[in-house]
C-alpha cells in the first residue's frame, strides 16, 4: 500500500491532488465553479444549506465542474484539529465515490458543531455522521478515518489554500470570477440570485 504521507484520494485534481472534483472533468460548458470552504466555518454551513444542492445539480447537468478547495484555518483560530480531521475523512469518502463524498460533506455541514467546539476531531463523531450516507461506512473507510490516513493530504490541502490568495471562506469563483454567495445579513443568497449572477445560459 502507498504510504499515507504521499497518498491522494480519488476524484481530486491539481498539484498534489489538493482539489476535490465533482462532475465531469470536461464539463460540457467548460465552466469551473470553485468553492473555498472550511468544514468548521458557520458561514460555509449556510452556503451549503442554501446553495449546495444547486451547485451539485449544475455539476450533474454538466453545466459546471464543481471543485472544492478546503481550508483548516478555524483550527488555528478556535483551537483544535476538527477541520483537519474532518477533511481527512472527506478524503476517505472520496475514495468511495465523488457523489458519496458530496453527501458526506453535506452531512458534516448539517451537523457542524459550534465554532469553538472541536467535535470533528473525534473519529467517533466522523464515523457516526458517515452512517447518514448510504454506502459510505465500510472497513476501508472506517480504517482510514480511525487511523487518520489522509491527515498528511489534508495538511497539503490546507497549505494550498493558504497560498491560493483567497483570504476567507466561503468564497466561490466561476472561472476565476468572484460570485456573491453570502448576503449582507450573513446568509446564503437565494438560488435564483445565485443562478442569475452565474449567467450560464
Coordinates of C-alpha atoms in Angstrom, one line a residue:
X1 CA 0.0 0.0 0.0
X2 CA 1.2 3.5 -0.7
X3 CA 2.3 5.4 2.3
X4 CA -0.4 7.7 3.7
X5 CA 2.2 10.6 3.6
X6 CA 2.0 10.6 -0.2
X7 CA -1.4 9.2 -0.8
X8 CA -4.0 11.2 -2.6
X9 CA -7.8 10.5 -2.6
X10 CA -9.7 9.6 -5.7
X11 CA -11.7 12.3 -7.5
X12 CA -9.1 15.0 -6.9
X13 CA -7.1 17.3 -9.2
X14 CA -4.4 20.0 -9.1
X15 CA -0.9 19.8 -7.8
X16 CA -0.8 17.1 -5.2
X17 CA -4.4 16.3 -5.7
X18 CA -5.5 19.1 -3.3
X19 CA -8.8 19.9 -5.0
X20 CA -11.8 17.7 -4.8
X21 CA -13.8 17.4 -8.0
X22 CA -17.5 16.7 -8.6
X23 CA -18.9 16.4 -12.1
X24 CA -17.2 15.6 -15.4
X25 CA -13.7 17.0 -15.6
X26 CA -14.6 18.2 -19.1
X27 CA -17.9 19.8 -18.4
X28 CA -19.9 20.4 -21.5
X29 CA -19.9 24.1 -20.8
X30 CA -16.2 24.3 -19.9
X31 CA -17.1 26.3 -16.8
X32 CA -15.5 25.6 -13.4
X33 CA -17.2 26.6 -10.2
X34 CA -14.6 26.6 -7.4
X35 CA -15.7 26.6 -3.8
X36 CA -13.3 27.6 -0.9
X37 CA -14.6 26.4 2.4
X38 CA -13.7 25.3 5.9
X39 CA -15.7 22.4 7.4
X40 CA -15.9 24.2 10.8
X41 CA -16.9 27.6 9.2
X42 CA -20.5 28.6 10.1
X43 CA -20.9 30.7 7.0
X44 CA -19.8 27.8 4.9
X45 CA -22.6 25.8 6.5
X46 CA -25.1 28.5 5.4
X47 CA -23.7 28.4 1.9
X48 CA -24.1 24.6 1.8
X49 CA -27.6 24.7 3.2
X50 CA -28.7 27.3 0.8
X51 CA -26.8 26.6 -2.4
X52 CA -25.1 23.2 -2.0
X53 CA -27.8 21.3 -3.8
X54 CA -27.9 23.9 -6.6
X55 CA -24.2 23.7 -7.2
X56 CA -24.4 19.9 -7.2
X57 CA -27.2 19.9 -9.8
X58 CA -25.2 22.2 -12.1
X59 CA -22.3 19.8 -11.9
X60 CA -24.6 16.8 -12.5
X61 CA -26.1 18.5 -15.6
X62 CA -22.6 19.1 -17.0
X63 CA -23.0 22.9 -16.8
X64 CA -20.0 23.3 -14.5
X65 CA -17.3 21.2 -13.0
X66 CA -17.5 21.7 -9.2
X67 CA -14.2 22.0 -7.4
X68 CA -13.7 22.2 -3.6
X69 CA -10.6 23.8 -2.0
X70 CA -10.8 23.3 1.7
X71 CA -9.1 25.3 4.4
X72 CA -8.4 24.5 8.1
X73 CA -7.8 27.9 9.5
X74 CA -10.5 27.7 12.1
X75 CA -8.4 25.0 13.8
X76 CA -5.8 27.7 14.3
X77 CA -8.3 30.5 15.3
X78 CA -10.7 28.5 17.5
X79 CA -8.3 25.7 18.6
X80 CA -8.2 22.0 17.9
X81 CA -7.9 19.8 14.8
X82 CA -11.5 19.3 13.8
X83 CA -11.2 20.9 10.3
X84 CA -8.2 18.8 9.5
X85 CA -9.7 15.6 10.8
X86 CA -13.0 16.1 9.0
X87 CA -11.1 16.9 5.8
X88 CA -9.1 13.7 6.2
X89 CA -12.4 11.8 6.5
X90 CA -13.8 13.6 3.4
X91 CA -10.7 12.3 1.5
X92 CA -11.6 8.8 2.6
X93 CA -15.2 9.3 1.4
X94 CA -13.9 10.5 -1.9
X95 CA -12.2 7.1 -2.4
X96 CA -15.7 5.6 -2.1
X97 CA -17.0 7.9 -4.8
X98 CA -17.4 11.6 -5.8
X99 CA -21.1 11.6 -5.2
X100 CA -20.7 9.8 -1.8
X101 CA -18.1 12.5 -0.8
X102 CA -20.6 15.2 -1.7
X103 CA -23.2 13.6 0.6
X104 CA -20.7 13.3 3.4
X105 CA -19.7 16.9 3.1
X106 CA -23.4 17.8 3.4
X107 CA -23.7 15.6 6.4
X108 CA -20.8 17.2 8.1
X109 CA -22.1 20.7 7.5
X110 CA -25.6 19.8 8.6
X111 CA -24.2 18.5 12.0
X112 CA -21.5 21.1 12.3
X113 CA -20.7 21.9 15.9
X114 CA -20.3 25.4 17.3
X115 CA -17.2 27.1 16.1
X116 CA -15.4 26.7 19.4
X117 CA -16.4 23.0 19.7
X118 CA -13.8 20.7 18.3
X119 CA -16.2 17.7 17.9
X120 CA -14.9 16.9 14.4
X121 CA -11.6 15.9 16.0
X122 CA -13.4 12.9 17.4
X123 CA -13.3 10.0 14.9
X124 CA -16.3 8.5 16.5
X125 CA -18.3 11.6 15.5
X126 CA -17.0 11.5 12.0
X127 CA -17.9 7.8 11.7
X128 CA -21.4 8.4 13.1
X129 CA -22.1 11.1 10.6
X130 CA -20.9 8.8 7.9
X131 CA -23.8 6.5 8.8
X132 CA -26.1 9.1 7.3
X133 CA -24.6 8.5 3.8
X134 CA -25.7 5.3 2.0
X135 CA -22.8 3.0 1.2
X136 CA -20.1 5.0 2.9
X137 CA -19.4 3.0 6.1
X138 CA -17.1 0.0 5.5
X139 CA -13.9 -1.5 6.6
X140 CA -11.7 0.6 4.3
X141 CA -13.4 3.9 5.0
X142 CA -13.6 3.2 8.8
X143 CA -9.9 2.3 8.9
X144 CA -8.8 5.4 7.0
X145 CA -10.8 7.7 9.3
X146 CA -9.7 6.0 12.5
X147 CA -6.1 5.9 11.5
X148 CA -6.1 9.5 10.1
X149 CA -4.9 8.0 6.8
X150 CA -5.4 11.2 4.9
X151 CA -4.2 13.7 7.5
X152 CA -1.0 14.3 5.5
X153 CA -3.1 15.0 2.4
X154 CA -5.4 17.3 4.4
X155 CA -2.3 19.3 5.5
X156 CA -1.3 19.7 1.9
X157 CA -4.8 20.9 1.0
X158 CA -4.7 23.4 3.8
X159 CA -1.3 24.7 2.6
X160 CA -2.7 25.0 -0.9
X161 CA -5.5 27.2 0.4
X162 CA -3.1 29.4 2.3
X163 CA -1.1 30.0 -0.9
X164 CA -4.2 30.5 -3.1
X165 CA -4.7 34.2 -2.5
X166 CA -8.2 33.6 -1.1
X167 CA -8.5 35.2 2.4
X168 CA -11.8 33.9 3.7
X169 CA -14.5 31.4 3.4
X170 CA -16.8 30.8 1.9
X171 CA -15.5 32.1 -1.4
X172 CA -16.9 30.9 -4.8
X173 CA -15.3 31.6 -8.1
X174 CA -16.8 31.0 -11.6
X175 CA -13.9 30.6 -14.0
X176 CA -11.9 32.7 -11.6
X177 CA -14.6 35.4 -11.2
X178 CA -15.9 36.0 -7.7
X179 CA -19.6 35.2 -7.2
X180 CA -21.7 36.6 -4.4
X181 CA -22.9 33.7 -2.2
X182 CA -23.5 35.4 1.2
X183 CA -25.8 38.4 1.5
X184 CA -25.2 41.4 3.8
X185 CA -27.2 39.6 6.6
X186 CA -24.7 36.8 6.6
X187 CA -26.9 34.2 4.9
X188 CA -26.7 32.4 1.5
X189 CA -28.2 34.4 -1.3
X190 CA -31.3 32.8 -3.0
X191 CA -30.8 30.1 -5.6
X192 CA -32.4 32.5 -8.1
X193 CA -29.9 35.3 -7.4
X194 CA -27.0 32.9 -7.5
X195 CA -28.0 31.4 -10.8
X196 CA -28.7 34.9 -12.2
X197 CA -25.2 36.0 -11.3
X198 CA -23.6 32.9 -12.8
X199 CA -25.5 33.6 -16.1
X200 CA -24.7 30.2 -17.6
X201 CA -27.4 30.3 -20.2

